[in-house]
Short mmCIF file of C-alpha atoms and ligand atoms in Angstrom, two decimals:
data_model
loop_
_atom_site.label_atom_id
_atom_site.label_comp_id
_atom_site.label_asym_id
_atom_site.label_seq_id
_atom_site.Cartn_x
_atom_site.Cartn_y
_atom_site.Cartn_z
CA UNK A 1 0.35 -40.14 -0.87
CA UNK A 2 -2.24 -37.85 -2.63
CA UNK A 3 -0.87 -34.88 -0.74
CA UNK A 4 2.75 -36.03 -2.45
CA UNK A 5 1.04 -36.81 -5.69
CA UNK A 6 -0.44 -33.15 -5.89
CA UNK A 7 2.58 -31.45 -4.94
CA UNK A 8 4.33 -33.54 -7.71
CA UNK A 9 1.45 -32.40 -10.42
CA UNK A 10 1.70 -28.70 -9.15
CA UNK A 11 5.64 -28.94 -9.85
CA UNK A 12 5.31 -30.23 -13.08
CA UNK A 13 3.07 -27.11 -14.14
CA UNK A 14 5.15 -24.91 -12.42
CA UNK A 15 7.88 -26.34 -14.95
CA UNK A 16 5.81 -26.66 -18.02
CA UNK A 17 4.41 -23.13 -16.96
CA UNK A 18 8.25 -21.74 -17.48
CA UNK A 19 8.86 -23.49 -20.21
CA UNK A 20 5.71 -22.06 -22.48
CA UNK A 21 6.76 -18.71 -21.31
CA UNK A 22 10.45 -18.69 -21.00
CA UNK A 23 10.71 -16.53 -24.56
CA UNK A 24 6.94 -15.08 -24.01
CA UNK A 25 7.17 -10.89 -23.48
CA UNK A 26 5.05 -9.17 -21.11
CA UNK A 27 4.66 -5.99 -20.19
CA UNK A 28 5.41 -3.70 -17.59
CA UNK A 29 5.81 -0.21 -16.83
CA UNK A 30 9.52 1.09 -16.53
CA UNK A 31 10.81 3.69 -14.93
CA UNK A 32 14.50 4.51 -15.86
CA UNK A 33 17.09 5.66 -13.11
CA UNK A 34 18.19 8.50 -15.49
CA UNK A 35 18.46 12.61 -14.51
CA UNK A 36 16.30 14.13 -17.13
CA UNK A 37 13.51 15.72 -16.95
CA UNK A 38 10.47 12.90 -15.98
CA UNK A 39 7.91 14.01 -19.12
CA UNK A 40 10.47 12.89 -21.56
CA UNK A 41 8.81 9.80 -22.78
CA UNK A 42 12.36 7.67 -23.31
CA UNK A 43 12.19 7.86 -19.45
CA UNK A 44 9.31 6.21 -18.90
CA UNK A 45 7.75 3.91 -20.74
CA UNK A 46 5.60 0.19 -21.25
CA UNK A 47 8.01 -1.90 -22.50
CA UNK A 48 8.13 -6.06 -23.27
CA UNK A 49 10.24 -7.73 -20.91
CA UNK A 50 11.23 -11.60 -20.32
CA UNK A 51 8.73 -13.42 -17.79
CA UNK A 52 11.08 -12.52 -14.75
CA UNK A 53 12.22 -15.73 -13.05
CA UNK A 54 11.68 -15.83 -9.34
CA UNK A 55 14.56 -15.95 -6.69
CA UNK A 56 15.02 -19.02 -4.71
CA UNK A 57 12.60 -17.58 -1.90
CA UNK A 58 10.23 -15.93 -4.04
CA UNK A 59 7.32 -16.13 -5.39
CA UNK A 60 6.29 -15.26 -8.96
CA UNK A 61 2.76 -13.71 -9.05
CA UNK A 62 0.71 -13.28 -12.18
CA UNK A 63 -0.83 -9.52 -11.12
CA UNK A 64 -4.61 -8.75 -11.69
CA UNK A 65 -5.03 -5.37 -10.51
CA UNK A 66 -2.20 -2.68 -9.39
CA UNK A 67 -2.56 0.51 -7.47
CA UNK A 68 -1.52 3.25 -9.10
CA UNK A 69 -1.76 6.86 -6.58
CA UNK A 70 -0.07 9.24 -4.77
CA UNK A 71 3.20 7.70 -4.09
CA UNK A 72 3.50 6.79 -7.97
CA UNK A 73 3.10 10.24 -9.55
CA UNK A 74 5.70 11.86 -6.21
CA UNK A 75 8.30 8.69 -7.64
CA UNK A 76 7.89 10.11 -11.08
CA UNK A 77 8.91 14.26 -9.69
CA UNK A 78 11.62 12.98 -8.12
CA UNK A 79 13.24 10.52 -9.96
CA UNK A 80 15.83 12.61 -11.59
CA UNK A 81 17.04 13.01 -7.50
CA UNK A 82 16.89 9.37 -6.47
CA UNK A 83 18.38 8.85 -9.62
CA UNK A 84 21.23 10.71 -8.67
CA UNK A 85 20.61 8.94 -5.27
CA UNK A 86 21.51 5.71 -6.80
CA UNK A 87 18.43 4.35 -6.97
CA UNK A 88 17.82 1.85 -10.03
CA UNK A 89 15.74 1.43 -12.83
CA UNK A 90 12.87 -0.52 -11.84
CA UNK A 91 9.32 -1.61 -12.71
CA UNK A 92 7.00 0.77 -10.67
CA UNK A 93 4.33 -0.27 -8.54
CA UNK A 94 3.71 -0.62 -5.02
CA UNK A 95 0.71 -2.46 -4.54
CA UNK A 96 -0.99 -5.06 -5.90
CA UNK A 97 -3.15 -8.69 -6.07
CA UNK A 98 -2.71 -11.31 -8.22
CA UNK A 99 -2.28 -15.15 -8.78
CA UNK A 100 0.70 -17.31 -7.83
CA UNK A 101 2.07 -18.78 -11.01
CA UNK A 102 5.54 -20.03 -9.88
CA UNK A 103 8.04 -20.51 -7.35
CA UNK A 104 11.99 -19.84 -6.35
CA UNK A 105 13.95 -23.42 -5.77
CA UNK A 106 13.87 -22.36 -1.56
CA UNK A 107 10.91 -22.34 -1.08
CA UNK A 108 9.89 -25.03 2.26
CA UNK A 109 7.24 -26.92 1.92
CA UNK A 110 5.16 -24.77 4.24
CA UNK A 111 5.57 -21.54 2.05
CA UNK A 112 4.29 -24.33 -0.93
CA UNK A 113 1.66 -25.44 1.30
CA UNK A 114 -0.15 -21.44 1.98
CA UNK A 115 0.85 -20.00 -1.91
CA UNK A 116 0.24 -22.89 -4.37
CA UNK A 117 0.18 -21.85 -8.24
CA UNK A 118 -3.21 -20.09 -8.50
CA UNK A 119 -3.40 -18.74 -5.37
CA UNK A 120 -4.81 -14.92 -5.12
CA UNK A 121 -2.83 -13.31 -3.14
CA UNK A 122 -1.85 -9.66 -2.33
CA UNK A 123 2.13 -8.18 -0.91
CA UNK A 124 3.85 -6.00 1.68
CA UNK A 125 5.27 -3.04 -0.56
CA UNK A 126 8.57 -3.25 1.90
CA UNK A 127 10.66 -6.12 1.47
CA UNK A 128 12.41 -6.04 4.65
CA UNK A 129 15.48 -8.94 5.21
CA UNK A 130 14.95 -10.29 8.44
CA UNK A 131 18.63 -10.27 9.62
CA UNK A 132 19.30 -6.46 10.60
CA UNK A 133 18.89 -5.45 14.27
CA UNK A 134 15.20 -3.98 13.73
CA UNK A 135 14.19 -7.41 11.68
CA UNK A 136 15.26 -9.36 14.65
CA UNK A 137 13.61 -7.21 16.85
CA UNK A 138 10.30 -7.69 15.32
CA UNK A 139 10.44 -4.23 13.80
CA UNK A 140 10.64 -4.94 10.02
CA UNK A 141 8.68 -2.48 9.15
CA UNK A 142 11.80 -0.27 9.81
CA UNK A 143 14.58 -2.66 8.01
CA UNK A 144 18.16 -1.38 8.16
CA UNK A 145 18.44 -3.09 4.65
CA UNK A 146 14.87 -2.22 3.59
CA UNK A 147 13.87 -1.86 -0.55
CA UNK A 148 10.14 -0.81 -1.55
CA UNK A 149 8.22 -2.80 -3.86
CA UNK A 150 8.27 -0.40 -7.04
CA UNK A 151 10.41 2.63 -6.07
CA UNK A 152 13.99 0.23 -5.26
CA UNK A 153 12.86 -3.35 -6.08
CA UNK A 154 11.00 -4.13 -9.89
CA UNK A 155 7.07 -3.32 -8.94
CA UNK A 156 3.78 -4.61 -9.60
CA UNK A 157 2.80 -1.85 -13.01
CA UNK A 158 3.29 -5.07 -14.92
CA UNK A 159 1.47 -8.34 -15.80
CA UNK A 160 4.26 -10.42 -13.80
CA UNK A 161 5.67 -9.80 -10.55
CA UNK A 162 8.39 -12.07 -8.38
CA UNK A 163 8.24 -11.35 -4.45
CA UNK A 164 9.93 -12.95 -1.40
CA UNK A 165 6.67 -15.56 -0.10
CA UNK A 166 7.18 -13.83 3.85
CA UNK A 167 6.07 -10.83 2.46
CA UNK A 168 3.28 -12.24 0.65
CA UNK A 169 -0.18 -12.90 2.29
CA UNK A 170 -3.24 -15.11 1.05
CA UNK A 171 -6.77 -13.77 -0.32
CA UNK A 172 -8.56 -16.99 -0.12
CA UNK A 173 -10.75 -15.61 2.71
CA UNK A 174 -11.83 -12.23 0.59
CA UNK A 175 -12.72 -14.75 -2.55
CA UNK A 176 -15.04 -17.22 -0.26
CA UNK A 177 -17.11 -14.22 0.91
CA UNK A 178 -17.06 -11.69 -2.30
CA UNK A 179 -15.96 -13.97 -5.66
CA UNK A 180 -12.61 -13.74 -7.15
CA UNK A 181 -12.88 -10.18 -8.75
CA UNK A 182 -14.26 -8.30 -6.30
CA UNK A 183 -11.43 -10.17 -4.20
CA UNK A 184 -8.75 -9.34 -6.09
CA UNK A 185 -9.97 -5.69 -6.78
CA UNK A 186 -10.04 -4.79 -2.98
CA UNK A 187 -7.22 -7.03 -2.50
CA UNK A 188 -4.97 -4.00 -4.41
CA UNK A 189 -5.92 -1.39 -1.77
CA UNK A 190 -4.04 -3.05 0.93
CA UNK A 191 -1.34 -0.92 1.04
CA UNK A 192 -3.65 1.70 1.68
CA UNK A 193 -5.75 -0.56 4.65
CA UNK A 194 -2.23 -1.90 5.80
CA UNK A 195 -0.61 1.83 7.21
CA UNK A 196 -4.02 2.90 8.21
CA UNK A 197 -4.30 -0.56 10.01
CA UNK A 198 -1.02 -0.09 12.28
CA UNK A 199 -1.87 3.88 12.21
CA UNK A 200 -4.43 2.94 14.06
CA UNK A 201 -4.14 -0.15 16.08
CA UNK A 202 -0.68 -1.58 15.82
CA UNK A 203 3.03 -0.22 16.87
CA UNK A 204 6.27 -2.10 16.64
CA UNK A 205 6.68 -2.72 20.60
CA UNK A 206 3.05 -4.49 20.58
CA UNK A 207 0.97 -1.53 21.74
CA UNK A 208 -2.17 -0.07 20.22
CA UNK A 209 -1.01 3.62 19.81
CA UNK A 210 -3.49 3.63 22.65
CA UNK A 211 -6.82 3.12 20.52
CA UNK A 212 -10.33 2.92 22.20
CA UNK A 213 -13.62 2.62 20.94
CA UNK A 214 -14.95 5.99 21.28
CA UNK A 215 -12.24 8.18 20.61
CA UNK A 216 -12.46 10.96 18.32
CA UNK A 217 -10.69 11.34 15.41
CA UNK A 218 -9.02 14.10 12.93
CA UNK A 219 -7.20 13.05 9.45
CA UNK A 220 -5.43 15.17 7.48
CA UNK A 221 -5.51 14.17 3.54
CA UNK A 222 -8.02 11.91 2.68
CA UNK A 223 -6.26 10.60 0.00
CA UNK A 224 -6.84 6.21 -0.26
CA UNK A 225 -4.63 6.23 2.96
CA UNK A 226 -6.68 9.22 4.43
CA UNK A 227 -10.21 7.09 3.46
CA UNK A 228 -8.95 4.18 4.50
CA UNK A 229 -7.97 5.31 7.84
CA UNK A 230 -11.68 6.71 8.35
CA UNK A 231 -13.56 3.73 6.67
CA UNK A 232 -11.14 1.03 9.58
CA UNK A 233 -12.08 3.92 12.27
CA UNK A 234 -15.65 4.18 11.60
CA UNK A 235 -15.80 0.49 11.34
CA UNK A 236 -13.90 -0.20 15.12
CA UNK A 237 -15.97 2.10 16.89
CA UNK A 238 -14.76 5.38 16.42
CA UNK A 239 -17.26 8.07 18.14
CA UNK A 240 -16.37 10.59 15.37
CA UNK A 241 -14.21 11.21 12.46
CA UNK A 242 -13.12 14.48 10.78
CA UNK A 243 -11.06 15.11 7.53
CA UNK A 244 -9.04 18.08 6.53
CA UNK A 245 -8.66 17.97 2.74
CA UNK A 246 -7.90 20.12 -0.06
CA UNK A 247 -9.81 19.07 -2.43
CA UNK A 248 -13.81 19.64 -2.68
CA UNK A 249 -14.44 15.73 -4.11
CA UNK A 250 -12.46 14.34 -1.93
CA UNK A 251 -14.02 15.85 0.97
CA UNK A 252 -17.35 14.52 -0.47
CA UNK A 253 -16.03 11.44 -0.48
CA UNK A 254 -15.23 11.11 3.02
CA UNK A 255 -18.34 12.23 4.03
CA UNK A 256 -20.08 9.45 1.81
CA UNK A 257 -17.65 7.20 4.11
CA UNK A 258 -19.11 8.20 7.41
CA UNK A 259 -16.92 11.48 7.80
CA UNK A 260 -18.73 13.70 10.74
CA UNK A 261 -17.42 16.58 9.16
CA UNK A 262 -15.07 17.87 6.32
CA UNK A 263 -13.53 20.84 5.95
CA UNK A 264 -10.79 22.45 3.64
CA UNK A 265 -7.34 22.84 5.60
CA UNK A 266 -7.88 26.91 6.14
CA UNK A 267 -11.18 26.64 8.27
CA UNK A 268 -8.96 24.33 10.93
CA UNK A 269 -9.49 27.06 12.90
CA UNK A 270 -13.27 26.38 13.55
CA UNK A 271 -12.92 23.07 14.50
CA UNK A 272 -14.10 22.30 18.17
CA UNK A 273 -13.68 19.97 20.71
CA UNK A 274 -9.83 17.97 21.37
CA UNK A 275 -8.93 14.84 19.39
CA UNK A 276 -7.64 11.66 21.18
CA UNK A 277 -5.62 11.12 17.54
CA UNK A 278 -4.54 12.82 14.86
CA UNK A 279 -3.15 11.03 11.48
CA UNK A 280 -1.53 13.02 9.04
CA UNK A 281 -1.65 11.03 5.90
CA UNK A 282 -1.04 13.94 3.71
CA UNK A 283 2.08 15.52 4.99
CA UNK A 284 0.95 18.32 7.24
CA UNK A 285 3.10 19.41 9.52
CA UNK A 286 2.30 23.05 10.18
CA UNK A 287 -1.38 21.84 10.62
CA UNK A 288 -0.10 19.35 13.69
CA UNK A 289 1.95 22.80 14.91
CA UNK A 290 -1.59 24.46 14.70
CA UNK A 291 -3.65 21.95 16.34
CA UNK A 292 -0.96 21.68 19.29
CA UNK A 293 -1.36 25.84 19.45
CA UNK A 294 -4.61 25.95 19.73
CA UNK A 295 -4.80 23.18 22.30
CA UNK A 296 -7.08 20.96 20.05
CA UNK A 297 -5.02 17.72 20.95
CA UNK A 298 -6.67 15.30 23.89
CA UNK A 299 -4.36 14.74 26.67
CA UNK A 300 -2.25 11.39 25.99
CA UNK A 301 -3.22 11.71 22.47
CA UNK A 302 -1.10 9.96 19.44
CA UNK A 303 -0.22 12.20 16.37
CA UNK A 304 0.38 9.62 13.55
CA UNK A 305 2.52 10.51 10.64
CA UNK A 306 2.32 8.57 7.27
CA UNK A 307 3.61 10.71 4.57
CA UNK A 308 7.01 10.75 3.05
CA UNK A 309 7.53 14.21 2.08
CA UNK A 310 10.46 15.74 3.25
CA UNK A 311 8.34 18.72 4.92
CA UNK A 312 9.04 20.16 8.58
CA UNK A 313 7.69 22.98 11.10
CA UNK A 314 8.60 23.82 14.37
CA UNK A 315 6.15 22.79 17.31
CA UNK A 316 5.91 24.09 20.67
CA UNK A 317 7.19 21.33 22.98
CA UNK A 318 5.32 22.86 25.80
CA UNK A 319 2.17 21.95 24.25
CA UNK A 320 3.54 18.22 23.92
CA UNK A 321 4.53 18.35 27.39
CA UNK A 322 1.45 19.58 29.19
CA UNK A 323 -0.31 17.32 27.12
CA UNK A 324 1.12 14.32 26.96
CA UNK A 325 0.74 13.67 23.41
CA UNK A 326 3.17 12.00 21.25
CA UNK A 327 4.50 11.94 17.49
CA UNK A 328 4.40 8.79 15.83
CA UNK A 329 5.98 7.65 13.03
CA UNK A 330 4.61 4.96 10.94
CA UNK A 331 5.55 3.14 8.00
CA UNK A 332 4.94 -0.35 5.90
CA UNK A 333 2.55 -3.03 5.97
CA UNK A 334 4.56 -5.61 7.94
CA UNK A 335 3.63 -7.67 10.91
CA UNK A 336 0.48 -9.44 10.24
CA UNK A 337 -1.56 -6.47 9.52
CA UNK A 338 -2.45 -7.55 5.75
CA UNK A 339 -3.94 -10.65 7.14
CA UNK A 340 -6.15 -8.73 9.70
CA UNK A 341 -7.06 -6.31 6.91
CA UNK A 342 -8.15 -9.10 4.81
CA UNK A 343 -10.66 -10.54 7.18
CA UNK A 344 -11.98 -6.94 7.92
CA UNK A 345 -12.20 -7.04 4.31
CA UNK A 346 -14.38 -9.99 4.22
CA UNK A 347 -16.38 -9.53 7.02
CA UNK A 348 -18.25 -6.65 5.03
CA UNK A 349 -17.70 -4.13 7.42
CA UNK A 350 -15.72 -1.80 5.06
CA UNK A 351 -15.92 -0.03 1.90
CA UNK A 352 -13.31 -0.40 -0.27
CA UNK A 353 -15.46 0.48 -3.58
CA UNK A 354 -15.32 3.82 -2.16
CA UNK A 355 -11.91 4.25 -2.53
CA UNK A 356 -11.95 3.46 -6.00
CA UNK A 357 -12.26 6.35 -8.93
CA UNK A 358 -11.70 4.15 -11.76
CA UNK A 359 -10.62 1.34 -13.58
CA UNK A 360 -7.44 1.88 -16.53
CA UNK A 361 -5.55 -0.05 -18.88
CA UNK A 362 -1.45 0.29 -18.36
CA UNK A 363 -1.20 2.08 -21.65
CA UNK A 364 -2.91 4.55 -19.78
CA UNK A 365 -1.40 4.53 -16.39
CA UNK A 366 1.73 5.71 -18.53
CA UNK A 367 -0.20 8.65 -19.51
CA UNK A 368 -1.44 9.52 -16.78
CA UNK A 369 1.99 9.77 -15.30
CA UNK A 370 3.66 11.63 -18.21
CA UNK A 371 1.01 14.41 -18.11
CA UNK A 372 1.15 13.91 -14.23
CA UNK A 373 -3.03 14.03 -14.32
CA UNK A 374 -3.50 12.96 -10.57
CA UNK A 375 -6.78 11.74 -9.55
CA UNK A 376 -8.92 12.43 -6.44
CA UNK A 377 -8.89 8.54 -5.70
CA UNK A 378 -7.13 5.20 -6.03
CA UNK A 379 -7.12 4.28 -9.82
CA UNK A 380 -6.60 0.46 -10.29
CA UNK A 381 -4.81 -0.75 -13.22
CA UNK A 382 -6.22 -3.57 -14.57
CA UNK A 383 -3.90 -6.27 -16.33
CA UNK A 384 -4.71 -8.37 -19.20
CA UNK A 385 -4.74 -11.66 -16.78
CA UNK A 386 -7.69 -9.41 -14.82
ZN1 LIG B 1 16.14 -6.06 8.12
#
């Protein structure tokens, strides 16, 4: 009876909740499926926007803190083609935390149960449908029917998102060890934990990609993917991680994480020693053809690739062959992973502060993209519920 009478309070402020905001405007951060050029400001743009009203199997999630990085600014280049693409106008952002504020009308009582309203919670950024041939496979993260949080689907660069509940995943366990900020500001990063997670340990057919304890390690980019694969590396027993990366503050900042060595991409040549993985979380691909030359690649070792850019080189499959090594792609969050990342999370054994360069307002994230003024880490955007 008190379980019933609780659930019956939490419905009626789900209700009153909609009905104080049903004509209240919030904010979000629009890009528009138009082919101009992306700086012209008509394109993009903050504007006020109804409370969106979730689906029947969604949930409706007051966001704290959103993730604003690499994938953002490449949206922004290439709109004009995805516009013509067909993709819609949509709120961007991919990742996220927040609070549950409301619910879809579907919703079982079990999804009620795990996300009631003021829950903190963080999201997979791919919404997969769980009906395709891959879905039913238990390979969502590779959805015939797939949209991304933020880049096909309305995003998270706004003070109210609504996402299906199965892609959702609880923080509780982060806020009982750190408090609810800290929680809720490392919650936002786990996109970037997520793919290094199943980069790492996880592939769609149950296997590990063959990780052991003790292997050594090379990333390429160590963007907050990059340092996020090297901070879950370092902290499941990795006997040595190295970085290839552009830029000089980066590269400092992997070695602050525990990086053995970084080095700019044009002194690959002096690196020593084979690795039993590569990840390229940068987009790489004539650096993989290089490694594979100069027989730098462990035998049975797993090349990872995590970046979506459309670049190619030509390999020598004889050095795949003798070697044994395979290419990997990897993409998405799906699978259980964000819960796993959350309890590395609050075990203490990572550093997500590290992967944080600051702290901006969404007034500014807008700027940031217009001028497209990248930064050498993840920059959180911090909403006014925050
Ligand atoms: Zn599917």
């Amino acid at each position: 009876m008190q379980i019933e009478k609780q659930r019956e309070e939490k419905s009626r402020g789900v209700e009153s909740f909609f009905a104080q905001k049903k004509d209240q405007a919030v904010k979000a951060l629009r890009l528009h499926a138009e082919d101009s050029t992306p700086q012209e400001a008509a394109r993009l743009s903050v504007e006020e926007l109804p409370v969106p009203q979730p689906a029947a199997d969604e949930l409706l999630i007051r966001v704290s803190y959103s993730g604003l990085g690499g994938g953002d600014f490449r949206r922004v280049e290439t709109a004009s083609r995805l516009a013509r693409a067909g993709l819609p106008t949509v709120t961007m952002g991919h990742e996220f935390s927040g609070i549950v504020a409301g619910y879809g009308s579907g919703l079982n009582e079990d999804f009620r149960a795990q996300f009631g309203v003021g829950t903190p919670i963080t999201a997979e950024e791919i919404l997969w449908c769980g009906a395709c041939g891959p879905c039913r496979s238990a390979q969502t993260n590779y959805c015939e029917n797939l949209r991304v949080l933020g880049f096909s689907s309305d995003g998270a660069h706004a003070e109210y998102v609504t996402v299906p509940a199965k892609n959702c995943w609880s923080l509780q366990p982060l806020v009982d060890q750190l408090g609810l900020d800290s929680a809720l500001r490392f919650g936002s990063l786990s996109g970037a934990y997520g793919l290094a997670y199943r980069a790492l340990f996880t592939d769609e057919r149950g296997g590990a990609h063959g990780w052991l304890p003790g292997d050594r390690i090379l990333i390429l980019g160590a963007g907050p993917v990059g340092l996020a694969v090297l901070d879950l590396a370092r902290a499941a027993g990795a006997a040595e991680v190295q970085v290839l990366e552009v830029d000089p503050a980066r590269r400092h900042t992997a070695r602050e994480l525990g990086a053995a060595l970084a080095l700019a991409p044009e002194d690959a040549d002096t690196l020593g020693g084979k690795y039993d993985r590569v990840i390229d979380a940068t987009g790489a691909p004539e650096l993989i053809a290089q490694l594979l030359d100069g027989k730098k690649v462990a035998a049975g070792a797993a090349i990872s690739m995590l970046a979506h850019t459309g670049l190619s080189a030509a390999y020598q499959t004889e050095a795949l062959i003798s070697s044994g090594a395979r290419l990997v792609g990897v993409q998405g969050q799906a699978g259980g992973v964000l819960e796993r990342v959350v309890r590395m999370l609050a075990t203490g054994c990572l550093q997500p502060e590290k992967l944080i360069r600051e702290t901006i307002t969404l007034e500014t994230a807008l700027q940031r993209l217009l001028q497209q003024k990248k930064c050498e880490g993840k920059i959180l955007v911090q909403h006014g519920n925050a």
